């Protein structure tokens, strides 16, 4: 027992250093977003004026609206397709090659997927805009939705489905009134994860957006602003994105735990 204490102490110290490395820069960024000074690092007092300037900036508001449109639309598409795909895979015989194919969008580097999608749209002679970003994000998110829903389906009691059919319910009624309510927490968790990924995603959106402010998403607007230097206004934007993303991921994880038997 005594021999294990130094090892446990070392592991705890290592864990603490990892947390410091990951989160101290984020905490510094959040603190500087309330900096009264226009300088990015010199602290001169507490102020919320940079958050007020964000609200008064039409380009930021437009980009935020575009991101919400893209995130909501892509989440609906990917949740529906990903849930049905998960059910189909769980109903069929296990195939590692098929599982690898479904998971490919999660493994392929974002820039490779972005170039592939752009090439595909060009081949189809398809115009670029918010609609192309929505489709691209849906392709990216389907795999994540499928994996989350499959986790719930692996512990699904299929005897209740058989009982429903034996009692005369159709397959559609059984799905709507039996299967879907049982897997609903997992589906909602997958949808929240999909929404979070879409809100934060930059590379795929950058390649498939086309030109113009009308298809500029929130991360793209931040990138355009940061090229001229880091300001407290950008720190304020980053703080809002971090807080929103953290809340959605936390909610998704909670729903996923509640979905587990």
mmCIF file of C-alpha atoms in Angstrom:
data_model
loop_
_atom_site.group_PDB
_atom_site.id
_atom_site.type_symbol
_atom_site.label_atom_id
_atom_site.label_comp_id
_atom_site.label_asym_id
_atom_site.label_seq_id
_atom_site.Cartn_x
_atom_site.Cartn_y
_atom_site.Cartn_z
ATOM 1 C CA UNK A 1 0.000 0.000 0.000
ATOM 2 C CA UNK A 2 2.879 2.368 0.920
ATOM 3 C CA UNK A 3 4.612 1.598 -2.376
ATOM 4 C CA UNK A 4 1.562 2.685 -4.322
ATOM 5 C CA UNK A 5 1.229 6.059 -2.551
ATOM 6 C CA UNK A 6 4.174 7.737 -4.382
ATOM 7 C CA UNK A 7 2.787 6.471 -7.701
ATOM 8 C CA UNK A 8 -0.679 7.829 -6.886
ATOM 9 C CA UNK A 9 0.869 11.136 -5.793
ATOM 10 C CA UNK A 10 2.843 11.379 -9.030
ATOM 11 C CA UNK A 11 -0.247 10.613 -11.121
ATOM 12 C CA UNK A 12 -2.282 13.246 -9.281
ATOM 13 C CA UNK A 13 0.493 15.800 -9.802
ATOM 14 C CA UNK A 14 0.652 14.899 -13.486
ATOM 15 C CA UNK A 15 -3.129 15.276 -13.770
ATOM 16 C CA UNK A 16 -2.958 18.673 -12.090
ATOM 17 C CA UNK A 17 -0.273 19.850 -14.534
ATOM 18 C CA UNK A 18 -2.397 18.714 -17.475
ATOM 19 C CA UNK A 19 -5.372 20.702 -16.155
ATOM 20 C CA UNK A 20 -3.150 23.752 -15.646
ATOM 21 C CA UNK A 21 -1.783 23.449 -19.191
ATOM 22 C CA UNK A 22 -5.273 23.101 -20.687
ATOM 23 C CA UNK A 23 -7.347 25.543 -18.693
ATOM 24 C CA UNK A 24 -5.127 28.354 -17.386
ATOM 25 C CA UNK A 25 -4.836 29.960 -20.867
ATOM 26 C CA UNK A 26 -8.642 29.784 -21.183
ATOM 27 C CA UNK A 27 -9.102 31.392 -17.763
ATOM 28 C CA UNK A 28 -6.636 34.140 -18.696
ATOM 29 C CA UNK A 29 -8.531 34.780 -21.931
ATOM 30 C CA UNK A 30 -11.840 35.019 -20.040
ATOM 31 C CA UNK A 31 -10.317 37.431 -17.516
ATOM 32 C CA UNK A 32 -8.884 39.650 -20.278
ATOM 33 C CA UNK A 33 -12.300 39.853 -21.944
ATOM 34 C CA UNK A 34 -13.300 42.061 -18.985
ATOM 35 C CA UNK A 35 -10.202 44.232 -19.326
ATOM 36 C CA UNK A 36 -10.966 47.959 -19.528
ATOM 37 C CA UNK A 37 -7.808 48.599 -21.530
ATOM 38 C CA UNK A 38 -7.818 48.317 -25.303
ATOM 39 C CA UNK A 39 -4.546 46.418 -25.048
ATOM 40 C CA UNK A 40 -4.885 42.611 -25.143
ATOM 41 C CA UNK A 41 -2.683 41.881 -22.111
ATOM 42 C CA UNK A 42 -2.247 45.024 -19.965
ATOM 43 C CA UNK A 43 -4.871 44.978 -17.189
ATOM 44 C CA UNK A 44 -6.214 48.437 -16.274
ATOM 45 C CA UNK A 45 -9.539 47.623 -14.629
ATOM 46 C CA UNK A 46 -12.774 45.671 -14.857
ATOM 47 C CA UNK A 47 -15.232 46.534 -17.627
ATOM 48 C CA UNK A 48 -17.962 44.876 -19.714
ATOM 49 C CA UNK A 49 -17.792 47.415 -22.540
ATOM 50 C CA UNK A 50 -16.353 44.883 -25.004
ATOM 51 C CA UNK A 51 -19.456 42.714 -24.672
ATOM 52 C CA UNK A 52 -21.574 45.777 -25.415
ATOM 53 C CA UNK A 53 -19.549 46.453 -28.550
ATOM 54 C CA UNK A 54 -20.214 42.907 -29.732
ATOM 55 C CA UNK A 55 -23.960 43.470 -29.548
ATOM 56 C CA UNK A 56 -23.591 46.674 -31.568
ATOM 57 C CA UNK A 57 -21.448 45.040 -34.278
ATOM 58 C CA UNK A 58 -23.666 44.097 -37.277
ATOM 59 C CA UNK A 59 -21.074 41.769 -38.834
ATOM 60 C CA UNK A 60 -20.769 39.724 -35.648
ATOM 61 C CA UNK A 61 -24.553 39.534 -35.235
ATOM 62 C CA UNK A 62 -24.959 38.474 -38.870
ATOM 63 C CA UNK A 63 -22.263 35.798 -38.523
ATOM 64 C CA UNK A 64 -23.827 34.531 -35.277
ATOM 65 C CA UNK A 65 -27.209 34.289 -36.997
ATOM 66 C CA UNK A 66 -25.661 32.345 -39.883
ATOM 67 C CA UNK A 67 -24.013 29.932 -37.455
ATOM 68 C CA UNK A 68 -27.318 29.329 -35.680
ATOM 69 C CA UNK A 69 -29.074 28.635 -38.992
ATOM 70 C CA UNK A 70 -26.345 26.220 -40.066
ATOM 71 C CA UNK A 71 -26.164 24.504 -36.669
ATOM 72 C CA UNK A 72 -29.935 24.003 -36.332
ATOM 73 C CA UNK A 73 -30.402 22.772 -39.916
ATOM 74 C CA UNK A 74 -27.385 20.445 -39.901
ATOM 75 C CA UNK A 75 -28.343 19.101 -36.458
ATOM 76 C CA UNK A 76 -31.849 18.184 -37.643
ATOM 77 C CA UNK A 77 -30.520 16.451 -40.765
ATOM 78 C CA UNK A 78 -27.673 14.613 -39.032
ATOM 79 C CA UNK A 79 -29.831 13.564 -36.057
ATOM 80 C CA UNK A 80 -32.521 12.019 -38.244
ATOM 81 C CA UNK A 81 -30.099 10.264 -40.605
ATOM 82 C CA UNK A 82 -27.646 9.293 -37.857
ATOM 83 C CA UNK A 83 -30.378 7.802 -35.643
ATOM 84 C CA UNK A 84 -31.808 5.744 -38.495
ATOM 85 C CA UNK A 85 -28.300 4.655 -39.485
ATOM 86 C CA UNK A 86 -27.567 3.560 -35.916
ATOM 87 C CA UNK A 87 -30.767 1.519 -35.786
ATOM 88 C CA UNK A 88 -29.971 -0.106 -39.115
ATOM 89 C CA UNK A 89 -26.448 -1.025 -38.032
ATOM 90 C CA UNK A 90 -27.662 -2.478 -34.729
ATOM 91 C CA UNK A 91 -30.355 -4.509 -36.463
ATOM 92 C CA UNK A 92 -27.905 -6.029 -38.935
ATOM 93 C CA UNK A 93 -24.990 -8.356 -38.456
ATOM 94 C CA UNK A 94 -21.840 -6.746 -37.038
ATOM 95 C CA UNK A 95 -19.411 -5.760 -39.784
ATOM 96 C CA UNK A 96 -16.116 -4.064 -38.779
ATOM 97 C CA UNK A 97 -15.569 -2.748 -42.310
ATOM 98 C CA UNK A 98 -18.970 -1.083 -42.350
ATOM 99 C CA UNK A 99 -18.397 0.334 -38.874
ATOM 100 C CA UNK A 100 -15.057 1.786 -40.028
ATOM 101 C CA UNK A 101 -16.735 3.312 -43.082
ATOM 102 C CA UNK A 102 -19.401 4.986 -40.932
ATOM 103 C CA UNK A 103 -16.782 6.347 -38.520
ATOM 104 C CA UNK A 104 -14.529 7.639 -41.324
ATOM 105 C CA UNK A 105 -15.723 11.302 -41.176
ATOM 106 C CA UNK A 106 -14.659 11.424 -37.507
ATOM 107 C CA UNK A 107 -11.181 10.084 -38.303
ATOM 108 C CA UNK A 108 -10.386 11.889 -41.551
ATOM 109 C CA UNK A 109 -8.674 15.260 -40.943
ATOM 110 C CA UNK A 110 -11.098 18.152 -41.311
ATOM 111 C CA UNK A 111 -9.118 19.779 -44.087
ATOM 112 C CA UNK A 112 -9.172 16.566 -46.158
ATOM 113 C CA UNK A 113 -12.934 16.252 -45.726
ATOM 114 C CA UNK A 114 -13.351 19.957 -46.569
ATOM 115 C CA UNK A 115 -11.351 19.643 -49.805
ATOM 116 C CA UNK A 116 -13.265 16.482 -50.743
ATOM 117 C CA UNK A 117 -16.629 18.192 -50.205
ATOM 118 C CA UNK A 118 -15.539 21.287 -52.127
ATOM 119 C CA UNK A 119 -14.380 19.109 -55.027
ATOM 120 C CA UNK A 120 -17.687 17.236 -54.967
ATOM 121 C CA UNK A 121 -19.709 20.474 -55.061
ATOM 122 C CA UNK A 122 -17.535 21.746 -57.913
ATOM 123 C CA UNK A 123 -18.084 18.505 -59.822
ATOM 124 C CA UNK A 124 -21.848 18.962 -59.435
ATOM 125 C CA UNK A 125 -21.503 22.626 -60.461
ATOM 126 C CA UNK A 126 -23.285 23.507 -57.232
ATOM 127 C CA UNK A 127 -23.303 27.057 -55.894
ATOM 128 C CA UNK A 128 -21.802 27.636 -52.462
ATOM 129 C CA UNK A 129 -23.445 29.328 -49.501
ATOM 130 C CA UNK A 130 -25.168 28.508 -46.237
ATOM 131 C CA UNK A 131 -26.845 25.487 -47.871
ATOM 132 C CA UNK A 132 -23.477 23.934 -48.768
ATOM 133 C CA UNK A 133 -22.202 24.504 -45.214
ATOM 134 C CA UNK A 134 -25.348 22.856 -43.820
ATOM 135 C CA UNK A 135 -24.857 19.771 -45.999
ATOM 136 C CA UNK A 136 -21.141 19.618 -45.163
ATOM 137 C CA UNK A 137 -21.726 19.853 -41.419
ATOM 138 C CA UNK A 138 -24.449 17.215 -41.667
ATOM 139 C CA UNK A 139 -22.010 14.828 -43.362
ATOM 140 C CA UNK A 140 -19.461 15.504 -40.627
ATOM 141 C CA UNK A 141 -21.964 15.124 -37.760
ATOM 142 C CA UNK A 142 -23.816 11.991 -38.893
ATOM 143 C CA UNK A 143 -21.006 9.741 -37.657
ATOM 144 C CA UNK A 144 -21.034 11.350 -34.190
ATOM 145 C CA UNK A 145 -24.816 11.033 -33.903
ATOM 146 C CA UNK A 146 -24.656 7.409 -35.025
ATOM 147 C CA UNK A 147 -22.026 6.494 -32.444
ATOM 148 C CA UNK A 148 -23.877 8.133 -29.544
ATOM 149 C CA UNK A 149 -27.228 6.569 -30.447
ATOM 150 C CA UNK A 150 -25.634 3.150 -30.983
ATOM 151 C CA UNK A 151 -24.286 3.301 -27.441
ATOM 152 C CA UNK A 152 -27.854 3.577 -26.207
ATOM 153 C CA UNK A 153 -29.155 0.893 -28.578
ATOM 154 C CA UNK A 154 -26.556 -1.660 -27.452
ATOM 155 C CA UNK A 155 -28.347 -1.877 -24.084
ATOM 156 C CA UNK A 156 -31.832 -1.650 -25.538
ATOM 157 C CA UNK A 157 -34.277 -4.354 -24.409
ATOM 158 C CA UNK A 158 -35.685 -5.616 -27.705
ATOM 159 C CA UNK A 159 -38.267 -7.784 -25.969
ATOM 160 C CA UNK A 160 -40.498 -4.730 -25.500
ATOM 161 C CA UNK A 161 -40.503 -4.213 -29.267
ATOM 162 C CA UNK A 162 -41.491 -7.827 -29.818
ATOM 163 C CA UNK A 163 -44.205 -7.490 -27.181
ATOM 164 C CA UNK A 164 -45.589 -4.387 -28.898
ATOM 165 C CA UNK A 165 -45.745 -6.137 -32.277
ATOM 166 C CA UNK A 166 -47.304 -9.245 -30.704
ATOM 167 C CA UNK A 167 -50.032 -7.016 -29.256
ATOM 168 C CA UNK A 168 -50.934 -5.811 -32.751
ATOM 169 C CA UNK A 169 -49.006 -2.538 -33.075
ATOM 170 C CA UNK A 170 -47.477 -1.756 -36.452
ATOM 171 C CA UNK A 171 -43.720 -1.265 -36.827
ATOM 172 C CA UNK A 172 -44.194 2.486 -37.236
ATOM 173 C CA UNK A 173 -46.378 2.710 -34.117
ATOM 174 C CA UNK A 174 -43.889 0.580 -32.198
ATOM 175 C CA UNK A 175 -41.040 2.862 -33.218
ATOM 176 C CA UNK A 176 -42.981 6.024 -32.360
ATOM 177 C CA UNK A 177 -44.438 4.884 -29.024
ATOM 178 C CA UNK A 178 -41.897 2.339 -27.748
ATOM 179 C CA UNK A 179 -38.448 2.555 -29.347
ATOM 180 C CA UNK A 180 -38.116 6.318 -29.737
ATOM 181 C CA UNK A 181 -39.150 7.239 -26.151
ATOM 182 C CA UNK A 182 -36.628 4.743 -24.762
ATOM 183 C CA UNK A 183 -33.694 5.996 -26.857
ATOM 184 C CA UNK A 184 -34.800 9.666 -26.721
ATOM 185 C CA UNK A 185 -32.172 10.767 -24.118
ATOM 186 C CA UNK A 186 -29.430 9.343 -26.322
ATOM 187 C CA UNK A 187 -30.886 11.028 -29.412
ATOM 188 C CA UNK A 188 -31.103 14.386 -27.625
ATOM 189 C CA UNK A 189 -27.525 14.005 -26.363
ATOM 190 C CA UNK A 190 -26.375 13.246 -29.917
ATOM 191 C CA UNK A 191 -28.267 16.272 -31.246
ATOM 192 C CA UNK A 192 -26.659 18.571 -28.660
ATOM 193 C CA UNK A 193 -23.214 17.220 -29.536
ATOM 194 C CA UNK A 194 -23.951 17.747 -33.229
ATOM 195 C CA UNK A 195 -25.106 21.309 -32.570
ATOM 196 C CA UNK A 196 -21.960 22.072 -30.557
ATOM 197 C CA UNK A 197 -19.661 20.687 -33.240
ATOM 198 C CA UNK A 198 -21.426 22.696 -35.931
ATOM 199 C CA UNK A 199 -21.295 25.968 -33.960
ATOM 200 C CA UNK A 200 -17.541 25.587 -33.367
ATOM 201 C CA UNK A 201 -16.506 24.144 -36.745
ATOM 202 C CA UNK A 202 -14.325 26.386 -38.918
ATOM 203 C CA UNK A 203 -12.277 24.523 -41.544
ATOM 204 C CA UNK A 204 -15.122 22.762 -43.379
ATOM 205 C CA UNK A 205 -17.260 25.924 -43.294
ATOM 206 C CA UNK A 206 -14.350 28.032 -44.578
ATOM 207 C CA UNK A 207 -13.836 25.793 -47.621
ATOM 208 C CA UNK A 208 -17.509 25.304 -48.517
ATOM 209 C CA UNK A 209 -19.001 28.746 -47.725
ATOM 210 C CA UNK A 210 -18.322 30.651 -50.900
ATOM 211 C CA UNK A 211 -17.787 34.406 -50.936
ATOM 212 C CA UNK A 212 -19.674 37.146 -49.140
ATOM 213 C CA UNK A 213 -20.838 38.080 -45.658
ATOM 214 C CA UNK A 214 -24.110 36.223 -46.260
ATOM 215 C CA UNK A 215 -22.372 32.862 -45.801
ATOM 216 C CA UNK A 216 -19.867 33.887 -43.105
ATOM 217 C CA UNK A 217 -20.252 31.880 -39.917
ATOM 218 C CA UNK A 218 -19.264 32.947 -36.418
ATOM 219 C CA UNK A 219 -15.868 31.129 -36.352
ATOM 220 C CA UNK A 220 -15.080 32.548 -39.801
ATOM 221 C CA UNK A 221 -15.825 36.067 -38.559
ATOM 222 C CA UNK A 222 -13.541 35.536 -35.556
ATOM 223 C CA UNK A 223 -10.775 34.370 -37.913
ATOM 224 C CA UNK A 224 -11.234 37.472 -40.085
ATOM 225 C CA UNK A 225 -10.974 39.714 -37.008
ATOM 226 C CA UNK A 226 -8.008 37.974 -35.372
ATOM 227 C CA UNK A 227 -5.800 38.455 -38.428
ATOM 228 C CA UNK A 228 -5.443 42.090 -37.373
ATOM 229 C CA UNK A 229 -4.411 41.161 -33.817
ATOM 230 C CA UNK A 230 -5.946 39.898 -30.591
ATOM 231 C CA UNK A 231 -8.130 42.518 -28.885
ATOM 232 C CA UNK A 232 -10.386 42.383 -25.799
ATOM 233 C CA UNK A 233 -13.331 42.281 -28.215
ATOM 234 C CA UNK A 234 -12.038 38.993 -29.642
ATOM 235 C CA UNK A 235 -11.447 37.726 -26.101
ATOM 236 C CA UNK A 236 -15.103 38.533 -25.359
ATOM 237 C CA UNK A 237 -16.244 36.597 -28.435
ATOM 238 C CA UNK A 238 -14.084 33.624 -27.455
ATOM 239 C CA UNK A 239 -15.467 33.718 -23.904
ATOM 240 C CA UNK A 240 -19.057 33.557 -25.184
ATOM 241 C CA UNK A 241 -18.235 30.660 -27.517
ATOM 242 C CA UNK A 242 -16.393 28.765 -24.766
ATOM 243 C CA UNK A 243 -19.225 29.227 -22.279
ATOM 244 C CA UNK A 244 -21.912 28.218 -24.767
ATOM 245 C CA UNK A 245 -19.993 25.170 -25.994
ATOM 246 C CA UNK A 246 -19.139 24.067 -22.456
ATOM 247 C CA UNK A 247 -22.800 24.293 -21.434
ATOM 248 C CA UNK A 248 -23.983 22.218 -24.405
ATOM 249 C CA UNK A 249 -21.302 19.551 -23.939
ATOM 250 C CA UNK A 250 -22.100 19.337 -20.227
ATOM 251 C CA UNK A 251 -25.809 18.970 -20.984
ATOM 252 C CA UNK A 252 -25.073 16.342 -23.628
ATOM 253 C CA UNK A 253 -22.911 14.321 -21.214
ATOM 254 C CA UNK A 254 -25.567 14.491 -18.529
ATOM 255 C CA UNK A 255 -28.266 13.258 -20.906
ATOM 256 C CA UNK A 256 -25.946 10.506 -22.101
ATOM 257 C CA UNK A 257 -25.390 9.312 -18.524
ATOM 258 C CA UNK A 258 -29.118 9.379 -17.846
ATOM 259 C CA UNK A 259 -29.683 7.344 -21.004
ATOM 260 C CA UNK A 260 -27.343 4.627 -19.772
ATOM 261 C CA UNK A 261 -29.137 1.737 -17.968
#
